Short mmCIF file of C-alpha atoms (C1' of nucleotides) in Angstrom, two decimals:
data_model
loop_
_atom_site.label_atom_id
_atom_site.label_comp_id
_atom_site.label_asym_id
_atom_site.label_seq_id
_atom_site.Cartn_x
_atom_site.Cartn_y
_atom_site.Cartn_z
CA MET A 1 0.31 -0.14 0.14
CA GLY A 2 2.72 2.59 0.05
CA ALA A 3 1.54 4.63 -2.17
CA LEU A 4 4.26 7.40 -0.58
CA LYS A 5 7.42 6.95 -1.80
CA VAL A 6 9.29 7.66 1.09
CA GLY A 7 12.82 6.97 -0.08
CA GLU A 8 12.62 9.58 -2.97
CA LEU A 9 10.77 12.17 -1.04
CA GLY A 10 12.87 12.23 1.87
CA GLU A 11 16.37 12.38 -1.10
CA PHE A 12 14.43 15.42 -2.73
CA LEU A 13 13.62 17.19 1.02
CA ARG A 14 17.68 16.97 1.72
CA GLU A 15 18.13 18.05 -1.66
CA GLN A 16 16.02 20.89 -1.29
CA ARG A 17 17.37 21.93 2.38
CA ARG A 18 20.98 22.10 0.77
CA SER A 19 19.81 23.64 -1.76
CA ALA A 20 18.31 26.65 0.75
CA GLN A 21 22.03 26.50 2.90
CA LEU A 22 19.66 24.72 5.47
CA SER A 23 21.25 22.71 8.63
CA LEU A 24 19.19 20.54 9.62
CA ARG A 25 18.79 21.91 12.66
CA GLN A 26 17.60 24.94 10.86
CA LEU A 27 15.20 23.68 9.09
CA ALA A 28 13.70 21.84 11.40
CA ASP A 29 12.88 25.00 13.62
CA ALA A 30 11.65 26.91 10.69
CA ALA A 31 8.84 24.44 10.18
CA GLY A 32 8.22 23.67 13.54
CA VAL A 33 9.08 19.81 13.95
CA SER A 34 12.09 17.90 16.10
CA ASN A 35 15.62 17.55 14.62
CA PRO A 36 16.04 13.75 15.11
CA TYR A 37 12.55 13.16 12.82
CA LEU A 38 13.81 15.83 10.16
CA SER A 39 16.63 13.73 9.84
CA GLN A 40 14.45 10.47 10.02
CA ILE A 41 12.40 11.63 7.29
CA GLU A 42 15.24 12.28 5.14
CA ARG A 43 16.75 8.86 5.26
CA GLY A 44 13.26 7.52 4.26
CA LEU A 45 12.56 5.61 7.82
CA ARG A 46 9.54 7.71 8.67
CA LYS A 47 6.23 8.65 6.37
CA PRO A 48 5.77 12.54 7.62
CA SER A 49 2.09 13.07 8.31
CA ALA A 50 0.29 15.41 5.97
CA GLU A 51 0.58 18.31 8.70
CA ILE A 52 4.66 17.99 8.94
CA LEU A 53 4.72 17.80 4.77
CA GLN A 54 2.74 20.84 4.69
CA GLN A 55 4.85 22.89 7.46
CA LEU A 56 8.27 21.47 5.69
CA ALA A 57 7.15 22.77 2.32
CA LYS A 58 6.61 26.20 4.00
CA ALA A 59 9.42 26.53 5.45
CA LEU A 60 11.24 25.59 2.26
CA ARG A 61 9.25 27.77 0.48
CA ILE A 62 8.20 25.68 -2.01
CA SER A 63 4.66 24.84 -3.14
CA ALA A 64 2.84 21.91 -1.02
CA GLU A 65 2.12 20.80 -3.89
CA THR A 66 5.41 20.05 -4.91
CA LEU A 67 6.16 18.15 -2.68
CA TYR A 68 3.18 16.37 -3.10
CA VAL A 69 3.64 15.25 -6.56
CA GLN A 70 7.61 14.24 -5.27
CA ALA A 71 5.78 11.90 -2.69
CA GLY A 72 4.16 9.81 -5.22
CA MET A 73 0.79 11.71 -3.30
CA LEU A 74 -0.51 13.51 -6.27
CA ASP A 75 -0.06 12.81 -9.94
CA ALA A 76 1.51 15.15 -11.81
CA ARG A 77 -1.80 15.13 -14.54
CA GLU A 78 -4.02 14.35 -11.71
CA ARG A 79 -4.79 17.79 -11.12
CA GLN A 80 -6.03 18.63 -14.11
CA GLU A 81 -8.91 16.27 -13.77
CA LEU A 82 -10.68 18.39 -11.05
CA GLU A 83 -14.12 15.95 -10.79
CA VAL A 84 -16.83 18.04 -11.37
CA PRO A 85 -18.85 17.49 -8.29
CA ALA A 86 -15.52 18.35 -5.90
CA ALA A 87 -15.96 21.60 -7.75
CA ILE A 88 -18.93 22.34 -7.55
CA LEU A 89 -18.93 21.44 -3.78
CA MET A 90 -16.30 23.55 -3.52
CA ASP A 91 -17.47 26.90 -4.88
CA PRO A 92 -18.25 29.38 -2.68
CA SER A 93 -20.27 31.30 -5.60
CA ILE A 94 -23.11 29.26 -5.34
CA SER A 95 -25.82 27.71 -2.60
CA GLU A 96 -25.88 24.63 -1.17
CA ARG A 97 -28.78 23.68 -2.68
CA GLN A 98 -28.12 25.02 -6.26
CA LYS A 99 -25.03 23.04 -6.19
CA GLN A 100 -27.32 20.17 -5.54
CA VAL A 101 -29.07 20.68 -8.72
CA LEU A 102 -26.06 21.19 -10.52
CA ILE A 103 -24.72 17.58 -9.17
CA GLN A 104 -28.04 15.85 -9.89
CA ILE A 105 -27.65 16.95 -13.64
CA TYR A 106 -24.07 16.28 -14.00
CA GLU A 107 -24.92 13.15 -12.55
CA SER A 108 -28.18 12.14 -14.71
CA PHE A 109 -25.94 12.80 -17.88
CA ARG A 110 -23.22 10.47 -17.02
CA LYS A 111 -25.54 8.01 -16.33
CA GLU A 112 -27.49 8.79 -19.46
CA ASN A 113 -24.57 8.19 -21.55
CA ALA A 114 -23.54 5.00 -19.49
CA ALA A 115 -26.66 3.42 -20.59
CA ALA A 116 -26.02 4.83 -24.04
CA ALA A 117 -23.09 3.41 -24.15
CA ASP A 118 -23.66 0.22 -22.34
CA PRO A 119 -26.93 -1.42 -22.04
CA ALA A 120 -26.42 -4.13 -20.95
CA PRO A 121 -24.75 -3.94 -17.65
CA THR A 122 -24.77 -7.76 -16.18
CA GLY A 123 -24.60 -7.51 -12.45
CA GLY A 124 -25.37 -3.79 -12.32
CA PRO A 125 -23.53 -2.30 -8.80
CA ARG A 126 -26.25 -0.11 -8.24
CA ASN A 127 -26.73 -0.35 -4.41
CA GLY A 128 -29.84 1.75 -4.66
CA PRO A 129 -32.52 -0.34 -3.09
CA GLY A 130 -34.18 3.06 -3.41
CA GLY A 131 -36.37 3.77 -6.67
CA PRO A 132 -33.86 4.89 -10.11
CA ASP A 133 -32.74 8.76 -9.00
CA ASP A 134 -34.25 11.10 -10.74
CA PRO A 135 -32.94 10.43 -14.27
CA LYS A 136 -33.85 14.29 -16.52
CA ALA A 137 -35.77 16.61 -14.77
CA PRO A 138 -33.53 16.87 -11.81
CA ASP A 139 -36.13 18.83 -10.28
CA GLY A 140 -36.97 22.23 -9.61
CA PRO A 141 -33.80 24.27 -11.48
CA ASP A 142 -36.74 26.06 -12.75
CA ASP A 143 -35.99 29.38 -10.35
CA ALA A 144 -32.98 29.75 -11.49
CA ALA A 145 -32.69 28.02 -15.25
CA ALA A 146 -35.41 28.80 -16.54
CA THR A 147 -34.51 33.08 -15.66
CA ALA A 148 -31.58 32.39 -18.11
CA MET B 1 -0.36 22.94 15.91
CA GLY B 2 -3.57 22.10 13.78
CA ALA B 3 -2.57 23.55 10.20
CA LEU B 4 -5.56 21.21 9.26
CA LYS B 5 -9.14 21.67 9.52
CA VAL B 6 -10.48 18.58 10.85
CA GLY B 7 -13.96 19.42 11.13
CA GLU B 8 -14.38 20.55 7.69
CA LEU B 9 -12.43 17.87 6.09
CA GLY B 10 -14.92 15.06 7.57
CA GLU B 11 -18.02 17.17 6.51
CA PHE B 12 -16.46 17.36 3.28
CA LEU B 13 -15.39 14.18 2.85
CA ARG B 14 -19.32 12.90 4.39
CA GLU B 15 -20.76 14.86 2.16
CA GLN B 16 -18.25 13.06 -1.10
CA ARG B 17 -19.54 9.87 0.36
CA ARG B 18 -22.92 10.04 0.59
CA SER B 19 -23.73 12.03 -3.02
CA ALA B 20 -21.54 9.18 -4.14
CA GLN B 21 -23.95 6.76 -2.63
CA LEU B 22 -21.43 4.83 -0.54
CA SER B 23 -22.78 3.51 2.88
CA LEU B 24 -19.45 4.16 5.59
CA ARG B 25 -18.36 0.29 5.24
CA GLN B 26 -18.05 0.74 1.37
CA LEU B 27 -15.97 3.31 1.22
CA ALA B 28 -13.61 2.06 4.15
CA ASP B 29 -13.17 -0.90 2.35
CA ALA B 30 -12.87 0.46 -1.28
CA ALA B 31 -10.19 3.19 0.50
CA GLY B 32 -8.60 0.06 2.37
CA VAL B 33 -9.28 2.17 6.10
CA SER B 34 -11.26 0.48 8.88
CA ASN B 35 -14.58 1.42 8.87
CA PRO B 36 -14.57 2.62 12.62
CA TYR B 37 -11.72 5.06 11.32
CA LEU B 38 -13.19 6.43 8.74
CA SER B 39 -16.38 7.13 11.29
CA GLN B 40 -14.02 9.18 13.39
CA ILE B 41 -12.46 10.78 10.58
CA GLU B 42 -15.77 11.94 9.03
CA ARG B 43 -16.15 13.41 12.83
CA GLY B 44 -13.49 15.25 13.21
CA LEU B 45 -11.56 13.35 15.77
CA ARG B 46 -8.50 11.78 14.09
CA LYS B 47 -6.28 13.51 11.49
CA PRO B 48 -5.65 11.32 8.47
CA SER B 49 -2.39 10.80 7.59
CA ALA B 50 -1.24 11.67 4.14
CA GLU B 51 -1.64 8.36 2.67
CA ILE B 52 -4.97 7.83 3.74
CA LEU B 53 -6.04 10.80 2.84
CA GLN B 54 -4.77 9.98 -0.73
CA GLN B 55 -6.78 6.44 -0.54
CA LEU B 56 -9.24 8.27 0.05
CA ALA B 57 -9.46 10.20 -2.72
CA LYS B 58 -8.80 7.96 -4.65
CA ALA B 59 -11.95 5.62 -3.63
CA LEU B 60 -13.78 8.53 -3.92
CA ARG B 61 -12.64 9.30 -7.54
CA ILE B 62 -11.86 13.06 -6.58
CA SER B 63 -8.62 14.89 -6.74
CA ALA B 64 -6.44 14.67 -3.82
CA GLU B 65 -6.01 18.16 -4.41
CA THR B 66 -9.41 18.57 -3.84
CA LEU B 67 -8.64 16.80 -0.43
CA TYR B 68 -5.83 18.77 0.53
CA VAL B 69 -7.72 21.83 -0.30
CA GLN B 70 -10.33 21.23 1.88
CA ALA B 71 -8.30 19.83 4.46
CA GLY B 72 -6.46 23.91 4.35
CA MET B 73 -3.39 22.12 3.33
CA LEU B 74 -3.70 23.74 -0.20
CA ASP B 75 -4.07 27.69 -0.14
CA ALA B 76 -7.89 27.32 -1.77
CA ARG B 77 -7.15 30.75 -3.67
CA GLU B 78 -3.89 29.62 -5.06
CA ARG B 79 -5.50 27.16 -7.11
CA GLN B 80 -9.42 27.76 -7.19
CA GLU B 81 -9.24 29.33 -10.40
CA LEU B 82 -9.88 25.87 -11.84
CA GLU B 83 -13.29 26.59 -10.96
CA VAL B 84 -17.06 24.82 -11.66
CA PRO B 85 -16.19 25.74 -15.85
CA ALA B 86 -13.26 24.48 -16.15
CA ALA B 87 -13.74 21.58 -14.46
CA ILE B 88 -16.83 20.85 -16.65
CA LEU B 89 -14.98 21.30 -19.67
CA MET B 90 -12.20 19.14 -18.86
CA ASP B 91 -14.30 16.15 -18.13
CA PRO B 92 -14.75 13.38 -20.54
CA SER B 93 -17.64 12.14 -19.83
CA ILE B 94 -20.19 14.05 -20.58
CA SER B 95 -20.56 15.35 -24.43
CA GLU B 96 -20.08 18.89 -25.29
CA ARG B 97 -23.27 19.83 -25.77
CA GLN B 98 -24.41 18.35 -21.58
CA LYS B 99 -21.35 20.73 -20.55
CA GLN B 100 -22.67 23.76 -22.49
CA VAL B 101 -25.60 23.05 -20.89
CA LEU B 102 -24.35 22.39 -17.43
CA ILE B 103 -21.95 25.77 -17.68
CA GLN B 104 -25.83 27.60 -18.66
CA ILE B 105 -27.14 26.59 -15.82
CA TYR B 106 -23.92 27.35 -13.75
CA GLU B 107 -23.67 30.66 -15.17
CA SER B 108 -27.57 31.61 -14.99
CA PHE B 109 -26.99 30.64 -10.76
CA ARG B 110 -24.30 32.78 -10.01
CA LYS B 111 -25.74 35.83 -12.23
CA GLU B 112 -28.80 35.12 -10.12
CA ASN B 113 -27.10 35.60 -6.97
CA ALA B 114 -25.18 37.95 -7.69
CA ALA B 115 -28.31 40.28 -8.78
CA ALA B 116 -30.00 39.27 -4.89
CA ALA B 117 -26.96 39.82 -3.03
CA ASP B 118 -24.49 42.42 -4.51
CA PRO B 119 -26.31 45.21 -6.93
CA ALA B 120 -23.04 46.62 -6.50
CA PRO B 121 -20.20 44.74 -7.45
CA THR B 122 -17.12 46.05 -5.66
CA GLY B 123 -15.26 42.97 -6.66
CA GLY B 124 -15.76 39.87 -3.83
CA PRO B 125 -12.74 38.10 -3.35
CA ARG B 126 -13.48 34.96 -1.72
CA ASN B 127 -12.25 33.65 1.16
CA GLY B 128 -14.99 31.78 3.25
CA PRO B 129 -12.91 29.53 5.29
CA GLY B 130 -9.58 31.07 4.74
CA GLY B 131 -8.20 30.80 7.83
CA PRO B 132 -5.39 33.10 9.35
CA ASP B 133 -3.11 31.32 10.29
CA ASP B 134 0.82 32.22 9.16
CA PRO B 135 2.06 32.94 12.73
CA LYS B 136 5.36 34.46 12.12
CA ALA B 137 4.32 35.36 8.43
CA PRO B 138 7.68 34.14 6.58
CA ASP B 139 6.42 36.12 3.92
CA GLY B 140 6.37 34.55 0.48
CA PRO B 141 5.81 36.86 -2.61
CA ASP B 142 2.85 35.14 -3.51
CA ASP B 143 2.34 35.98 -6.59
CA ALA B 144 -0.90 34.30 -7.85
CA ALA B 145 -0.97 35.21 -11.24
CA ALA B 146 -4.92 35.35 -11.83
CA THR B 147 -4.99 32.95 -14.92
CA ALA B 148 -8.77 33.59 -14.85
"C1'" DC C 1 44.49 21.40 26.23
"C1'" DC C 2 39.83 22.93 26.82
"C1'" DA C 3 35.93 25.02 26.60
"C1'" DC C 4 32.35 26.16 23.58
"C1'" DC C 5 28.80 25.95 19.63
"C1'" DC C 6 27.59 23.98 15.38
"C1'" DC C 7 26.78 19.35 12.63
"C1'" DG C 8 23.97 14.74 12.51
"C1'" DC C 9 22.61 10.44 14.33
"C1'" DT C 10 20.57 7.06 18.46
"C1'" DA C 11 18.09 5.93 22.27
"C1'" DA C 12 13.93 6.06 25.06
"C1'" DC C 13 9.86 8.08 25.73
"C1'" DT C 14 4.92 10.40 25.53
"C1'" DT C 15 1.48 10.88 21.89
"C1'" DT C 16 -1.77 9.64 18.31
"C1'" DT C 17 -2.84 6.63 14.25
"C1'" DG C 18 -5.33 3.43 12.85
"C1'" DC C 19 -7.31 -1.33 13.11
"C1'" DA C 20 -10.32 -5.80 15.00
"C1'" DA C 21 -14.04 -6.54 17.99
"C1'" DG C 22 -18.05 -5.79 19.73
"C1'" DC C 23 -22.47 -2.58 20.50
"C1'" DA C 24 -26.96 -0.45 19.45
"C1'" DC C 25 -30.82 0.40 15.91
"C1'" DC C 26 -33.08 -0.61 12.07
"C1'" DC C 27 -35.10 -3.00 8.26
"C1'" DC C 28 -36.13 -7.41 5.58
"C1'" DG C 29 -37.51 -12.58 5.27
"C1'" DC C 30 -39.14 -16.46 7.67
"C1'" DG D 1 -41.89 -14.38 17.79
"C1'" DC D 2 -36.66 -15.01 15.79
"C1'" DG D 3 -32.41 -14.81 12.61
"C1'" DG D 4 -29.57 -11.98 9.03
"C1'" DG D 5 -27.83 -8.34 7.34
"C1'" DG D 6 -27.69 -3.32 6.55
"C1'" DT D 7 -26.02 1.37 8.86
"C1'" DG D 8 -23.22 4.00 11.91
"C1'" DC D 9 -20.88 4.49 16.73
"C1'" DT D 10 -17.89 3.10 20.98
"C1'" DT D 11 -13.79 0.26 23.17
"C1'" DG D 12 -9.18 -1.50 24.44
"C1'" DC D 13 -4.93 -2.26 21.51
"C1'" DA D 14 -0.38 -2.63 18.40
"C1'" DA D 15 1.91 -0.03 15.64
"C1'" DA D 16 3.54 3.99 13.82
"C1'" DA D 17 4.59 9.06 14.33
"C1'" DG D 18 6.93 12.66 17.14
"C1'" DT D 19 8.83 14.39 20.97
"C1'" DT D 20 12.99 15.53 24.31
"C1'" DA D 21 17.44 13.61 26.43
"C1'" DG D 22 21.97 12.52 24.86
"C1'" DC D 23 25.91 10.56 21.64
"C1'" DG D 24 30.19 11.17 19.32
"C1'" DG D 25 32.20 14.03 16.03
"C1'" DG D 26 34.48 18.59 13.76
"C1'" DG D 27 35.78 23.07 13.82
"C1'" DT D 28 37.75 27.59 16.46
"C1'" DG D 29 39.28 30.82 19.73
"C1'" DG D 30 41.16 31.54 24.86
#
DNA sequence: CCACCCCGCTAACTTTTGCAAGCACCCCGC
DNA sequence: GCGGGGTGCTTGCAAAAGTTAGCGGGGTGG
């Protein structure tokens, strides 16, 4: 399960530290972690938590993203694939209700497409014991969508 | 030390799980973590490690980056310019026509809200949950050139 | 030579993560 | 009634993360 490449991450961190002319203790102090622990991270014998990683990134003035990519936690190309529902949910400019509407429509589109492409899905993983979610007409976006 | 906003992260995770129609056990199993642990994460009483976060993101099919942003580990502003329309346009699972529909609705929502809330558009920089962290302010020349 | 300050690392310890087992509740078939 | 499976939550416990104290080593100057 080691999705984390701790070794590479450690080397990368040490490189960055050296290149920033920082001693182990200096960086550890700046990042708010203990010196020996940073040492162990750099040598790959410890998997730093998300928080520590973030603090190290800050102290090193490198983007946290860079670190995550190096750690193998962020796929470089994954960054382009921000999922639509997640993006919608994070958007502060629309209401929760509106988010739900958008997501519903989005899901119904996907379902529609899947049905068109694969009419015979044997053993449907549909666990919904309830009814089929409204495929179209995702309840009333009328209020806003109509105004468009 | 809590640079992590565990509570928000938990809520977000729960939202995502529900929105994906998954039970706690299902997601836990898919992500390779234990059911009770996921429960605790969702209620904000545990800070998941970087690895766990990654596995959950994978199982939920959302970008790990989204999760990090939600956890307060990546600055949202830095990257939120990806925004909903961009995410929609990049999605390969729906047709171009469907994309247009979604974006239309999204835009109409925004227009409606803007009209209702703020007739005088004095520019609303979005920073809702943005925490006032950064105690010592090492100060980065954040040249976040908005590509919007 | 010796104190002094830095470097990185090892050792023992405390705190937290993360898990297997079990609880209480609800719904459905027998 | 009872059994079985579904949901989420609580409880100890092993295994990690992350800490403070201390080690050997290398300058530098007194």
